[in-house]
């Protein structure tokens, strides 16, 4: 089973700041099948990025993903108030699919 | 627009079976894998397993002995059963669309879990 470790656990930033979140896998992820999700309180996760760097339909270009193999990152270019949420990475290159524990982006 | 609508009891007694249904609207269940995921309070998301529209299943290791997934193509829905539940099974349960498999091309197209149900909060308590 691939273990995903996200860091930092919490990111305290201000609106307009740039956010960089990291996700490290315990082994290489097949086909770079790594996704990022945003989860707001009481809501289901929303797909942002798939295949490590492709934006899902309807996701603004302020969100970008990069990385390959075992190290991946999500960048939010300029934080809008609605971007303060929990961000999760997930690998779907092998079974079982696994999720990271999440990074909470909070208002400083 | 594809939507997933979940239904099922929100309160289940210990030792009984949790049963949830996920109805697919605005699209077909065919040729896709459908995942179930859960999130216990204060804990990370846990993938339970997935089912292909033809009924083929793959379950995650932690719940494998207690999970059964099924599909009803005529009703365009998938179902989850988790037996012998305890308080540790209290969680928000989600269904989500997973990979597409083309039989004609014998190839997968995977774009993460791109459509999610609204989630069902299930509490295990007597």
Short mmCIF file of N, CA and C in Angstrom, two decimals, chain B residues 14-114:
data_model
loop_
_atom_site.label_atom_id
_atom_site.label_comp_id
_atom_site.label_asym_id
_atom_site.label_seq_id
_atom_site.Cartn_x
_atom_site.Cartn_y
_atom_site.Cartn_z
N UNK B 14 -24.95 -1.55 16.45
CA UNK B 14 -23.76 -2.41 16.45
C UNK B 14 -24.11 -3.85 16.10
N UNK B 15 -23.22 -4.47 15.36
CA UNK B 15 -23.31 -5.86 14.86
C UNK B 15 -24.22 -6.00 13.64
N UNK B 16 -24.96 -4.94 13.30
CA UNK B 16 -25.85 -5.04 12.13
C UNK B 16 -25.09 -4.66 10.85
N UNK B 17 -25.81 -4.64 9.72
CA UNK B 17 -25.21 -4.35 8.43
C UNK B 17 -25.60 -2.96 7.94
N UNK B 18 -24.59 -2.19 7.60
CA UNK B 18 -24.78 -0.86 7.01
C UNK B 18 -25.05 -1.05 5.52
N UNK B 19 -26.08 -0.39 5.01
CA UNK B 19 -26.41 -0.50 3.58
C UNK B 19 -26.64 0.88 2.99
N UNK B 20 -25.90 1.19 1.93
CA UNK B 20 -26.03 2.47 1.26
C UNK B 20 -26.17 2.25 -0.25
N UNK B 21 -26.87 3.16 -0.89
CA UNK B 21 -27.07 3.11 -2.33
C UNK B 21 -26.63 4.43 -2.94
N UNK B 22 -26.09 4.35 -4.14
CA UNK B 22 -25.63 5.53 -4.88
C UNK B 22 -26.27 5.46 -6.26
N UNK B 23 -27.17 6.38 -6.54
CA UNK B 23 -27.90 6.39 -7.81
C UNK B 23 -27.24 7.40 -8.75
N UNK B 24 -26.94 6.94 -9.95
CA UNK B 24 -26.28 7.79 -10.95
C UNK B 24 -27.34 8.41 -11.85
N UNK B 25 -27.36 9.73 -11.91
CA UNK B 25 -28.30 10.43 -12.79
C UNK B 25 -27.54 11.32 -13.76
N UNK B 26 -28.13 11.56 -14.92
CA UNK B 26 -27.50 12.43 -15.91
C UNK B 26 -26.39 11.74 -16.70
N UNK B 27 -26.29 10.44 -16.59
CA UNK B 27 -25.25 9.70 -17.30
C UNK B 27 -25.40 8.22 -17.03
N UNK B 28 -24.57 7.44 -17.67
CA UNK B 28 -24.67 5.99 -17.54
C UNK B 28 -23.62 5.45 -16.59
N UNK B 29 -23.99 4.36 -15.96
CA UNK B 29 -23.09 3.67 -15.06
C UNK B 29 -22.10 2.81 -15.86
N UNK B 30 -22.42 2.57 -17.12
CA UNK B 30 -21.66 1.63 -17.94
C UNK B 30 -20.22 2.07 -18.17
N UNK B 31 -19.33 1.08 -18.17
CA UNK B 31 -17.93 1.26 -18.52
C UNK B 31 -17.11 1.99 -17.47
N UNK B 32 -17.70 2.31 -16.33
CA UNK B 32 -16.97 3.00 -15.28
C UNK B 32 -16.80 2.12 -14.04
N UNK B 33 -15.75 2.43 -13.30
CA UNK B 33 -15.57 1.93 -11.95
C UNK B 33 -16.19 2.95 -11.00
N UNK B 34 -16.75 2.45 -9.91
CA UNK B 34 -17.41 3.31 -8.92
C UNK B 34 -16.83 2.99 -7.55
N UNK B 35 -16.24 4.03 -6.94
CA UNK B 35 -15.56 3.83 -5.66
C UNK B 35 -16.45 4.23 -4.49
N UNK B 36 -16.20 3.58 -3.36
CA UNK B 36 -16.77 4.01 -2.09
C UNK B 36 -15.61 4.44 -1.18
N UNK B 37 -15.82 5.54 -0.49
CA UNK B 37 -14.81 6.12 0.39
C UNK B 37 -15.52 6.52 1.69
N UNK B 38 -14.78 6.49 2.79
CA UNK B 38 -15.39 6.96 4.02
C UNK B 38 -14.43 7.87 4.78
N UNK B 39 -14.99 8.67 5.67
CA UNK B 39 -14.20 9.61 6.47
C UNK B 39 -14.70 9.59 7.90
N UNK B 40 -14.03 8.84 8.78
CA UNK B 40 -14.42 8.87 10.20
C UNK B 40 -14.17 10.27 10.78
N UNK B 41 -14.88 10.64 11.83
CA UNK B 41 -14.71 11.98 12.40
C UNK B 41 -13.26 12.26 12.76
N UNK B 42 -12.74 13.36 12.24
CA UNK B 42 -11.39 13.78 12.57
C UNK B 42 -10.29 12.94 11.96
N UNK B 43 -10.64 12.06 11.04
CA UNK B 43 -9.63 11.18 10.43
C UNK B 43 -9.58 11.38 8.92
N UNK B 44 -8.50 10.89 8.29
CA UNK B 44 -8.40 11.06 6.84
C UNK B 44 -9.41 10.19 6.07
N UNK B 45 -9.53 10.48 4.81
CA UNK B 45 -10.36 9.67 3.93
C UNK B 45 -9.78 8.27 3.80
N UNK B 46 -10.65 7.29 3.74
CA UNK B 46 -10.25 5.89 3.57
C UNK B 46 -11.00 5.31 2.38
N UNK B 47 -10.26 4.77 1.43
CA UNK B 47 -10.89 4.14 0.27
C UNK B 47 -11.37 2.75 0.67
N UNK B 48 -12.64 2.47 0.44
CA UNK B 48 -13.23 1.19 0.83
C UNK B 48 -13.07 0.16 -0.28
N UNK B 49 -13.24 0.61 -1.53
CA UNK B 49 -13.12 -0.29 -2.66
C UNK B 49 -13.86 0.26 -3.86
N UNK B 50 -13.83 -0.50 -4.96
CA UNK B 50 -14.61 -0.08 -6.12
C UNK B 50 -15.24 -1.27 -6.81
N UNK B 51 -16.22 -0.94 -7.63
CA UNK B 51 -16.94 -1.94 -8.40
C UNK B 51 -17.05 -1.47 -9.84
N UNK B 52 -16.82 -2.37 -10.78
CA UNK B 52 -16.99 -2.08 -12.19
C UNK B 52 -18.45 -2.34 -12.54
N UNK B 53 -18.94 -1.76 -13.61
CA UNK B 53 -20.36 -1.88 -13.93
C UNK B 53 -20.78 -3.32 -14.21
N UNK B 54 -19.79 -4.17 -14.52
CA UNK B 54 -20.14 -5.58 -14.78
C UNK B 54 -20.16 -6.40 -13.49
N UNK B 55 -19.89 -5.75 -12.35
CA UNK B 55 -19.95 -6.43 -11.06
C UNK B 55 -18.61 -6.84 -10.49
N UNK B 56 -17.55 -6.68 -11.24
CA UNK B 56 -16.21 -7.01 -10.75
C UNK B 56 -15.82 -6.04 -9.64
N UNK B 57 -15.25 -6.57 -8.53
CA UNK B 57 -14.94 -5.72 -7.39
C UNK B 57 -13.48 -5.83 -6.97
N UNK B 58 -13.00 -4.76 -6.35
CA UNK B 58 -11.73 -4.75 -5.65
C UNK B 58 -11.95 -4.01 -4.34
N UNK B 59 -11.61 -4.66 -3.25
CA UNK B 59 -11.82 -4.05 -1.94
C UNK B 59 -10.48 -3.70 -1.29
N UNK B 60 -10.51 -2.65 -0.48
CA UNK B 60 -9.33 -2.29 0.30
C UNK B 60 -9.09 -3.32 1.39
N UNK B 61 -7.85 -3.42 1.86
CA UNK B 61 -7.49 -4.49 2.79
C UNK B 61 -8.15 -4.40 4.16
N UNK B 62 -8.38 -3.17 4.64
CA UNK B 62 -8.82 -3.05 6.05
C UNK B 62 -10.26 -3.50 6.26
N UNK B 63 -11.11 -3.40 5.25
CA UNK B 63 -12.53 -3.74 5.42
C UNK B 63 -12.95 -4.93 4.56
N UNK B 64 -12.00 -5.52 3.87
CA UNK B 64 -12.28 -6.55 2.86
C UNK B 64 -13.19 -7.67 3.36
N UNK B 65 -12.98 -8.09 4.61
CA UNK B 65 -13.74 -9.24 5.11
C UNK B 65 -15.20 -8.91 5.41
N UNK B 66 -15.53 -7.62 5.45
CA UNK B 66 -16.89 -7.24 5.84
C UNK B 66 -17.65 -6.49 4.74
N UNK B 67 -17.00 -6.21 3.62
CA UNK B 67 -17.60 -5.37 2.58
C UNK B 67 -18.18 -6.21 1.44
N UNK B 68 -19.33 -5.77 0.95
CA UNK B 68 -19.89 -6.30 -0.28
C UNK B 68 -20.41 -5.13 -1.11
N UNK B 69 -19.95 -5.05 -2.34
CA UNK B 69 -20.47 -4.03 -3.27
C UNK B 69 -21.24 -4.73 -4.38
N UNK B 70 -22.27 -4.07 -4.86
CA UNK B 70 -23.06 -4.64 -5.95
C UNK B 70 -23.49 -3.53 -6.90
N UNK B 71 -23.95 -3.94 -8.07
CA UNK B 71 -24.36 -2.97 -9.09
C UNK B 71 -25.69 -3.41 -9.68
N UNK B 72 -26.54 -2.45 -10.00
CA UNK B 72 -27.80 -2.72 -10.68
C UNK B 72 -27.84 -1.80 -11.89
N UNK B 73 -27.46 -2.33 -13.06
CA UNK B 73 -27.39 -1.49 -14.25
C UNK B 73 -28.77 -1.03 -14.70
N UNK B 74 -29.80 -1.80 -14.43
CA UNK B 74 -31.15 -1.39 -14.84
C UNK B 74 -31.63 -0.18 -14.06
N UNK B 75 -31.15 -0.04 -12.83
CA UNK B 75 -31.51 1.12 -11.99
C UNK B 75 -30.41 2.17 -11.99
N UNK B 76 -29.31 1.90 -12.69
CA UNK B 76 -28.18 2.83 -12.75
C UNK B 76 -27.67 3.17 -11.35
N UNK B 77 -27.43 2.15 -10.55
CA UNK B 77 -27.00 2.41 -9.19
C UNK B 77 -26.01 1.35 -8.70
N UNK B 78 -25.23 1.76 -7.72
CA UNK B 78 -24.32 0.86 -7.05
C UNK B 78 -24.65 0.88 -5.56
N UNK B 79 -24.29 -0.20 -4.87
CA UNK B 79 -24.62 -0.32 -3.47
C UNK B 79 -23.42 -0.81 -2.66
N UNK B 80 -23.45 -0.45 -1.38
CA UNK B 80 -22.40 -0.84 -0.44
C UNK B 80 -23.07 -1.49 0.76
N UNK B 81 -22.53 -2.62 1.17
CA UNK B 81 -22.94 -3.23 2.43
C UNK B 81 -21.70 -3.47 3.27
N UNK B 82 -21.78 -3.11 4.55
CA UNK B 82 -20.70 -3.33 5.50
C UNK B 82 -21.30 -4.06 6.70
N UNK B 83 -20.84 -5.27 6.92
CA UNK B 83 -21.46 -6.11 7.95
C UNK B 83 -20.77 -5.94 9.30
N UNK B 84 -21.45 -6.42 10.35
CA UNK B 84 -20.89 -6.47 11.71
C UNK B 84 -20.28 -5.15 12.13
N UNK B 85 -21.03 -4.09 11.97
CA UNK B 85 -20.48 -2.75 12.24
C UNK B 85 -20.27 -2.53 13.73
N UNK B 86 -19.31 -1.67 14.03
CA UNK B 86 -19.04 -1.21 15.39
C UNK B 86 -18.97 0.32 15.37
N UNK B 87 -18.74 0.90 16.54
CA UNK B 87 -18.66 2.37 16.60
C UNK B 87 -17.54 2.90 15.71
N UNK B 88 -16.52 2.10 15.48
CA UNK B 88 -15.40 2.53 14.63
C UNK B 88 -15.82 2.72 13.17
N UNK B 89 -16.98 2.23 12.80
CA UNK B 89 -17.48 2.40 11.44
C UNK B 89 -18.31 3.67 11.28
N UNK B 90 -18.48 4.42 12.35
CA UNK B 90 -19.15 5.72 12.27
C UNK B 90 -18.32 6.65 11.39
N UNK B 91 -18.93 7.18 10.34
CA UNK B 91 -18.18 7.97 9.36
C UNK B 91 -19.14 8.62 8.37
N UNK B 92 -18.60 9.53 7.57
CA UNK B 92 -19.31 10.00 6.39
C UNK B 92 -18.89 9.09 5.24
N UNK B 93 -19.85 8.52 4.57
CA UNK B 93 -19.59 7.61 3.46
C UNK B 93 -19.91 8.31 2.14
N UNK B 94 -19.01 8.16 1.18
CA UNK B 94 -19.17 8.77 -0.14
C UNK B 94 -19.06 7.71 -1.24
N UNK B 95 -19.81 7.92 -2.31
CA UNK B 95 -19.54 7.20 -3.55
C UNK B 95 -18.93 8.21 -4.53
N UNK B 96 -18.17 7.71 -5.49
CA UNK B 96 -17.52 8.60 -6.45
C UNK B 96 -17.22 7.83 -7.74
N UNK B 97 -17.21 8.54 -8.85
CA UNK B 97 -16.88 7.93 -10.13
C UNK B 97 -15.37 7.80 -10.25
N UNK B 98 -14.95 6.63 -10.69
CA UNK B 98 -13.52 6.32 -10.79
C UNK B 98 -13.16 6.14 -12.27
N UNK B 99 -12.29 5.23 -12.59
CA UNK B 99 -11.77 5.08 -13.95
C UNK B 99 -12.82 4.58 -14.95
N UNK B 100 -12.56 4.87 -16.21
CA UNK B 100 -13.34 4.38 -17.33
C UNK B 100 -12.53 3.29 -18.01
N UNK B 101 -13.18 2.17 -18.33
CA UNK B 101 -12.48 1.11 -19.05
C UNK B 101 -13.18 0.85 -20.38
N UNK B 102 -12.43 0.99 -21.46
CA UNK B 102 -12.97 0.73 -22.79
C UNK B 102 -12.68 -0.72 -23.16
N UNK B 103 -13.76 -1.51 -23.29
CA UNK B 103 -13.59 -2.91 -23.66
C UNK B 103 -13.04 -3.00 -25.07
N UNK B 104 -13.53 -2.11 -25.95
CA UNK B 104 -13.11 -2.13 -27.35
C UNK B 104 -11.61 -1.90 -27.48
N UNK B 105 -11.11 -0.95 -26.73
CA UNK B 105 -9.68 -0.61 -26.83
C UNK B 105 -8.85 -1.31 -25.77
N UNK B 106 -9.55 -1.98 -24.82
CA UNK B 106 -8.84 -2.64 -23.71
C UNK B 106 -7.92 -1.66 -23.01
N UNK B 107 -8.44 -0.49 -22.72
CA UNK B 107 -7.60 0.53 -22.08
C UNK B 107 -8.39 1.30 -21.04
N UNK B 108 -7.66 1.78 -20.04
CA UNK B 108 -8.24 2.57 -18.96
C UNK B 108 -8.03 4.06 -19.21
N UNK B 109 -9.01 4.86 -18.78
CA UNK B 109 -8.85 6.31 -18.72
C UNK B 109 -9.19 6.71 -17.29
N UNK B 110 -8.19 7.27 -16.61
CA UNK B 110 -8.38 7.60 -15.19
C UNK B 110 -8.10 9.06 -14.95
N UNK B 111 -9.04 9.74 -14.33
CA UNK B 111 -8.92 11.17 -14.09
C UNK B 111 -9.21 11.50 -12.63
N UNK B 112 -8.80 10.60 -11.74
CA UNK B 112 -9.10 10.80 -10.33
C UNK B 112 -10.56 10.47 -10.07
N UNK B 113 -11.04 10.86 -8.90
CA UNK B 113 -12.45 10.68 -8.53
C UNK B 113 -13.15 11.99 -8.89
N UNK B 114 -13.76 12.01 -10.08
CA UNK B 114 -14.16 13.31 -10.62
C UNK B 114 -15.58 13.74 -10.27
#
